[in-house]
Amino acid sequence: MGKSIAVHSSKGGSGKTSFSINLAFAYASAGKSVCLLDADLKAPSVFNYMFPDSDCWLNDVLDGKCGIMDAIVEVVDDSVAPGKLCVGYCNPDIDAVREISGKDRKWQSKALKIIMGIKNDLFSSGIDVLIIDTGPGVDFTSVNAIAAADYVIMVTRPDRSHQKYMEQIIDGIYIPLDKDYGVIMNKCHEKDPISISGMTNSEVPLLASIPCLCDIALRGDSEVLVVTDPENPFSKAVFTVVKNIEECLSLSD
């Protein structure tokens, strides 16, 4: 069976989606067969990046209109070699976002079962690593993705508001769901990254502390840094996170 990783954040603006995309390419470049799913149903953004178009959305899969294999497309690019990368998108149309926002708990409960089925279908098709780019915060759709994942990455920032909500999410969601997780402290001041030790009721595993570099934001929309600039501090942090996750999941097997 493959491994599923939910990339989550306490609030928007943490760099979560950029990290998800680079994580997917890092795994693919290591020879893994990877699927990146945009599960931020209320603010989708993966479709904005350098990926091929798809005829179906994750929304359609969750509504039972098609299967997950109909909704993913392969990224045909030498940069993913020697592995393989497929992507699946949420519908960015405003009407689709409004429709998702109006879904009730019964639909969300059914959606969780479908997400578990999506995992099984993808792993059965040969996918080694499923990366789920979730929405920020504690929306039902985000919690569903977290519940379905084998490991959760929290991408956050070293300001008070992000840290406050991070603590609440770890203690209120990750720990009750008994999830293996780690934290990426992103956009730190290079010379003085803020420690998260002792912030919550439990010991928080810090996967990486990434300095605030202007070029990451400027270049992130047009290139994948782990491919074009593997020596960049951001890229090195992504590769370190891959290693840490693999070690954690190996110990939990």
Tab-separated table of C-alpha atoms in Angstrom:
chain	number	residue	atom	x	y	z
A	1	MET	CA	0.000	0.000	0.000
A	2	GLY	CA	1.059	3.608	-0.599
A	3	LYS	CA	1.429	6.448	1.862
A	4	SER	CA	-0.853	9.461	2.141
A	5	ILE	CA	0.284	12.872	3.367
A	6	ALA	CA	-2.067	15.768	4.125
A	7	VAL	CA	-0.444	19.216	3.891
A	8	HIS	CA	-2.401	21.541	6.161
A	9	SER	CA	-2.121	25.031	7.661
A	10	SER	CA	-3.702	26.875	10.545
A	11	LYS	CA	-4.413	29.942	8.381
A	12	GLY	CA	-4.010	31.046	4.784
A	13	GLY	CA	-0.797	32.618	3.525
A	14	SER	CA	1.538	30.047	5.038
A	15	GLY	CA	2.960	28.778	1.738
A	16	LYS	CA	1.135	25.456	2.048
A	17	THR	CA	0.341	24.926	-1.634
A	18	SER	CA	3.839	25.828	-2.830
A	19	PHE	CA	5.226	23.359	-0.329
A	20	SER	CA	2.746	20.656	-1.463
A	21	ILE	CA	3.810	21.040	-5.090
A	22	ASN	CA	7.519	20.944	-4.299
A	23	LEU	CA	6.983	17.948	-2.021
A	24	ALA	CA	5.256	16.096	-4.869
A	25	PHE	CA	8.133	16.808	-7.260
A	26	ALA	CA	10.686	15.811	-4.612
A	27	TYR	CA	9.050	12.408	-4.198
A	28	ALA	CA	8.748	11.959	-7.973
A	29	SER	CA	12.397	12.872	-8.515
A	30	ALA	CA	13.246	10.125	-6.022
A	31	GLY	CA	11.530	7.591	-8.287
A	32	LYS	CA	8.116	7.458	-6.611
A	33	SER	CA	4.757	7.387	-8.370
A	34	VAL	CA	2.978	10.415	-6.877
A	35	CYS	CA	-0.519	11.886	-6.977
A	36	LEU	CA	-1.098	15.478	-5.841
A	37	LEU	CA	-4.718	16.284	-5.038
A	38	ASP	CA	-6.033	19.791	-4.422
A	39	ALA	CA	-8.556	19.288	-1.630
A	40	ASP	CA	-8.895	22.981	-0.775
A	41	LEU	CA	-12.470	22.941	-2.030
A	42	LYS	CA	-13.283	26.500	-0.949
A	43	ALA	CA	-10.134	28.195	-2.253
A	44	PRO	CA	-8.527	25.921	-4.873
A	45	SER	CA	-5.249	27.064	-6.371
A	46	VAL	CA	-3.226	24.095	-7.658
A	47	PHE	CA	-4.858	24.531	-11.099
A	48	ASN	CA	-3.052	27.894	-11.375
A	49	TYR	CA	0.339	26.244	-11.554
A	50	MET	CA	2.140	24.606	-14.466
A	51	PHE	CA	-0.039	21.531	-14.847
A	52	PRO	CA	-2.175	20.056	-17.663
A	53	ASP	CA	-5.939	20.586	-17.856
A	54	SER	CA	-8.446	17.997	-16.658
A	55	ASP	CA	-11.991	17.245	-17.781
A	56	CYS	CA	-13.221	16.350	-14.276
A	57	TRP	CA	-12.857	17.846	-10.815
A	58	LEU	CA	-12.431	16.370	-7.339
A	59	ASN	CA	-15.849	17.914	-6.671
A	60	ASP	CA	-17.323	15.528	-9.260
A	61	VAL	CA	-15.687	12.551	-7.563
A	62	LEU	CA	-17.065	13.543	-4.155
A	63	ASP	CA	-20.537	13.943	-5.684
A	64	GLY	CA	-20.321	10.461	-7.231
A	65	LYS	CA	-20.347	11.738	-10.821
A	66	CYS	CA	-17.033	10.095	-11.782
A	67	GLY	CA	-14.168	8.106	-10.332
A	68	ILE	CA	-10.819	9.440	-9.212
A	69	MET	CA	-9.035	7.909	-12.212
A	70	ASP	CA	-11.235	10.093	-14.449
A	71	ALA	CA	-10.249	13.232	-12.530
A	72	ILE	CA	-6.450	12.990	-12.469
A	73	VAL	CA	-4.025	13.827	-15.259
A	74	GLU	CA	-0.370	12.918	-15.642
A	75	VAL	CA	2.306	15.593	-15.690
A	76	VAL	CA	4.436	14.640	-18.684
A	77	ASP	CA	7.723	16.388	-17.978
A	78	ASP	CA	11.330	15.263	-17.693
A	79	SER	CA	11.526	17.099	-14.372
A	80	VAL	CA	9.509	14.371	-12.619
A	81	ALA	CA	11.884	11.608	-13.762
A	82	PRO	CA	12.588	8.929	-12.760
A	83	GLY	CA	9.199	8.883	-11.062
A	84	LYS	CA	5.670	9.761	-12.141
A	85	LEU	CA	3.365	12.616	-11.124
A	86	CYS	CA	-0.408	12.927	-11.503
A	87	VAL	CA	-2.555	15.832	-10.332
A	88	GLY	CA	-6.225	16.333	-9.542
A	89	TYR	CA	-7.953	19.679	-9.090
A	90	CYS	CA	-10.889	21.249	-7.285
A	91	ASN	CA	-13.321	23.265	-9.370
A	92	PRO	CA	-12.309	26.951	-9.043
A	93	ASP	CA	-15.611	28.307	-10.404
A	94	ILE	CA	-17.331	30.543	-7.852
A	95	ASP	CA	-20.605	28.645	-8.171
A	96	ALA	CA	-18.824	25.389	-7.359
A	97	VAL	CA	-17.208	26.993	-4.308
A	98	ARG	CA	-20.613	28.258	-3.130
A	99	GLU	CA	-22.113	24.815	-3.606
A	100	ILE	CA	-19.386	23.182	-1.520
A	101	SER	CA	-19.826	25.817	1.182
A	102	GLY	CA	-23.475	24.823	1.508
A	103	LYS	CA	-22.864	21.100	2.024
A	104	ASP	CA	-24.225	19.646	5.276
A	105	ARG	CA	-22.647	17.192	7.716
A	106	LYS	CA	-24.341	14.218	6.077
A	107	TRP	CA	-22.595	15.037	2.805
A	108	GLN	CA	-19.281	15.546	4.638
A	109	SER	CA	-19.588	12.142	6.319
A	110	LYS	CA	-20.194	10.532	2.944
A	111	ALA	CA	-17.275	12.501	1.487
A	112	LEU	CA	-14.901	10.995	4.069
A	113	LYS	CA	-15.826	7.491	2.913
A	114	ILE	CA	-15.244	8.542	-0.693
A	115	ILE	CA	-11.822	9.987	0.186
A	116	MET	CA	-10.867	6.673	1.777
A	117	GLY	CA	-12.017	4.977	-1.418
A	118	ILE	CA	-9.953	7.434	-3.475
A	119	LYS	CA	-6.862	6.393	-1.513
A	120	ASN	CA	-7.489	2.729	-2.172
A	121	ASP	CA	-8.133	3.287	-5.887
A	122	LEU	CA	-4.973	5.351	-6.318
A	123	PHE	CA	-2.792	2.897	-4.420
A	124	SER	CA	-4.273	-0.006	-6.390
A	125	SER	CA	-3.372	1.830	-9.609
A	126	GLY	CA	0.289	1.982	-8.591
A	127	ILE	CA	0.530	5.315	-6.770
A	128	ASP	CA	3.203	5.193	-4.057
A	129	VAL	CA	2.594	8.592	-2.429
A	130	LEU	CA	-0.658	10.565	-2.239
A	131	ILE	CA	-0.215	14.222	-1.274
A	132	ILE	CA	-3.400	16.071	-0.316
A	133	ASP	CA	-3.236	19.863	-0.323
A	134	THR	CA	-5.988	20.688	2.168
A	135	GLY	CA	-7.776	23.908	2.968
A	136	PRO	CA	-6.540	25.899	5.983
A	137	GLY	CA	-8.204	25.813	9.372
A	138	VAL	CA	-10.840	23.416	10.667
A	139	ASP	CA	-13.344	23.210	7.825
A	140	PHE	CA	-15.024	19.794	7.493
A	141	THR	CA	-13.374	19.121	4.128
A	142	SER	CA	-9.934	19.774	5.628
A	143	VAL	CA	-10.603	17.571	8.644
A	144	ASN	CA	-11.764	14.799	6.285
A	145	ALA	CA	-8.455	14.947	4.422
A	146	ILE	CA	-6.527	14.893	7.697
A	147	ALA	CA	-8.569	11.944	8.969
A	148	ALA	CA	-7.833	9.983	5.786
A	149	ALA	CA	-4.078	10.691	5.781
A	150	ASP	CA	-1.290	8.584	7.243
A	151	TYR	CA	0.774	11.666	8.056
A	152	VAL	CA	0.008	15.394	8.404
A	153	ILE	CA	2.329	18.307	7.674
A	154	MET	CA	1.373	21.598	9.280
A	155	VAL	CA	2.850	24.528	7.336
A	156	THR	CA	2.740	27.635	9.483
A	157	ARG	CA	4.443	30.967	10.053
A	158	PRO	CA	6.215	32.379	13.129
A	159	ASP	CA	3.658	35.096	13.900
A	160	ARG	CA	1.364	35.013	16.904
A	161	SER	CA	-1.908	34.408	15.058
A	162	HIS	CA	-0.584	31.430	13.081
A	163	GLN	CA	1.007	29.923	16.176
A	164	LYS	CA	-2.130	30.348	18.274
A	165	TYR	CA	-4.305	28.503	15.751
A	166	MET	CA	-1.594	25.893	15.189
A	167	GLU	CA	-1.697	24.995	18.860
A	168	GLN	CA	-5.486	24.684	18.834
A	169	ILE	CA	-5.467	22.481	15.722
A	170	ILE	CA	-2.769	20.156	17.031
A	171	ASP	CA	-4.461	19.694	20.396
A	172	GLY	CA	-8.004	19.707	18.991
A	173	ILE	CA	-7.646	17.648	15.794
A	174	TYR	CA	-4.300	15.926	15.200
A	175	ILE	CA	-3.930	14.438	18.672
A	176	PRO	CA	-7.569	13.251	19.066
A	177	LEU	CA	-7.302	11.630	15.618
A	178	ASP	CA	-4.004	10.030	16.709
A	179	LYS	CA	-2.150	11.374	13.687
A	180	ASP	CA	1.573	11.318	13.094
A	181	TYR	CA	2.430	14.905	12.202
A	182	GLY	CA	5.226	17.424	11.874
A	183	VAL	CA	5.452	21.199	11.562
A	184	ILE	CA	7.108	23.323	8.889
A	185	MET	CA	7.901	26.766	10.282
A	186	ASN	CA	7.920	28.795	7.062
A	187	LYS	CA	8.895	32.388	6.309
A	188	CYS	CA	11.123	32.718	9.366
A	189	HIS	CA	13.667	35.447	9.942
A	190	GLU	CA	16.809	33.724	8.747
A	191	LYS	CA	18.955	34.638	11.726
A	192	ASP	CA	16.355	34.049	14.399
A	193	PRO	CA	13.781	31.341	13.581
A	194	ILE	CA	11.150	31.051	16.268
A	195	SER	CA	11.105	27.836	18.290
A	196	ILE	CA	7.830	25.983	18.795
A	197	SER	CA	9.088	23.898	21.676
A	198	GLY	CA	6.625	23.906	24.581
A	199	MET	CA	3.924	25.806	22.720
A	200	THR	CA	1.317	23.045	22.989
A	201	ASN	CA	0.307	20.387	25.472
A	202	SER	CA	2.501	17.872	23.660
A	203	GLU	CA	5.962	17.872	22.126
A	204	VAL	CA	5.769	19.284	18.607
A	205	PRO	CA	8.026	17.694	15.968
A	206	LEU	CA	9.660	20.443	13.916
A	207	LEU	CA	10.425	19.117	10.428
A	208	ALA	CA	12.053	22.260	9.067
A	209	SER	CA	12.505	25.969	9.729
A	210	ILE	CA	12.571	27.819	6.393
A	211	PRO	CA	13.884	31.388	6.177
A	212	CYS	CA	11.803	34.149	4.621
A	213	LEU	CA	13.226	34.590	1.124
A	214	CYS	CA	11.576	36.987	-1.327
A	215	ASP	CA	12.596	34.973	-4.363
A	216	ILE	CA	10.529	31.971	-3.216
A	217	ALA	CA	7.302	33.958	-3.578
A	218	LEU	CA	8.409	35.558	-6.841
A	219	ARG	CA	9.611	32.341	-8.481
A	220	GLY	CA	7.047	29.922	-7.041
A	221	ASP	CA	4.348	30.638	-9.623
A	222	SER	CA	6.555	29.841	-12.598
A	223	GLU	CA	8.965	27.153	-11.435
A	224	VAL	CA	9.310	24.258	-9.020
A	225	LEU	CA	12.329	25.089	-6.894
A	226	VAL	CA	13.252	21.509	-5.987
A	227	VAL	CA	13.721	20.967	-9.733
A	228	THR	CA	15.227	24.265	-10.906
A	229	ASP	CA	17.209	25.190	-7.790
A	230	PRO	CA	17.794	22.144	-5.553
A	231	GLU	CA	20.443	24.009	-3.522
A	232	ASN	CA	17.977	26.726	-2.502
A	233	PRO	CA	17.299	26.666	1.291
A	234	PHE	CA	13.608	26.075	0.549
A	235	SER	CA	14.433	23.077	-1.681
A	236	LYS	CA	16.844	21.632	0.869
A	237	ALA	CA	14.118	21.889	3.508
A	238	VAL	CA	11.684	19.979	1.271
A	239	PHE	CA	14.182	17.145	0.750
A	240	THR	CA	14.846	17.041	4.496
A	241	VAL	CA	11.117	16.775	5.168
A	242	VAL	CA	10.817	13.841	2.746
A	243	LYS	CA	13.572	12.028	4.645
A	244	ASN	CA	11.985	12.768	8.034
A	245	ILE	CA	8.545	11.616	6.913
A	246	GLU	CA	9.908	8.388	5.483
A	247	GLU	CA	11.700	7.657	8.748
A	248	CYS	CA	8.565	8.397	10.783
A	249	LEU	CA	6.282	6.256	8.618
A	250	SER	CA	8.798	3.406	8.589
A	251	LEU	CA	8.835	3.381	12.382
A	252	SER	CA	5.021	3.348	12.530
A	253	ASP	CA	4.625	0.438	10.039
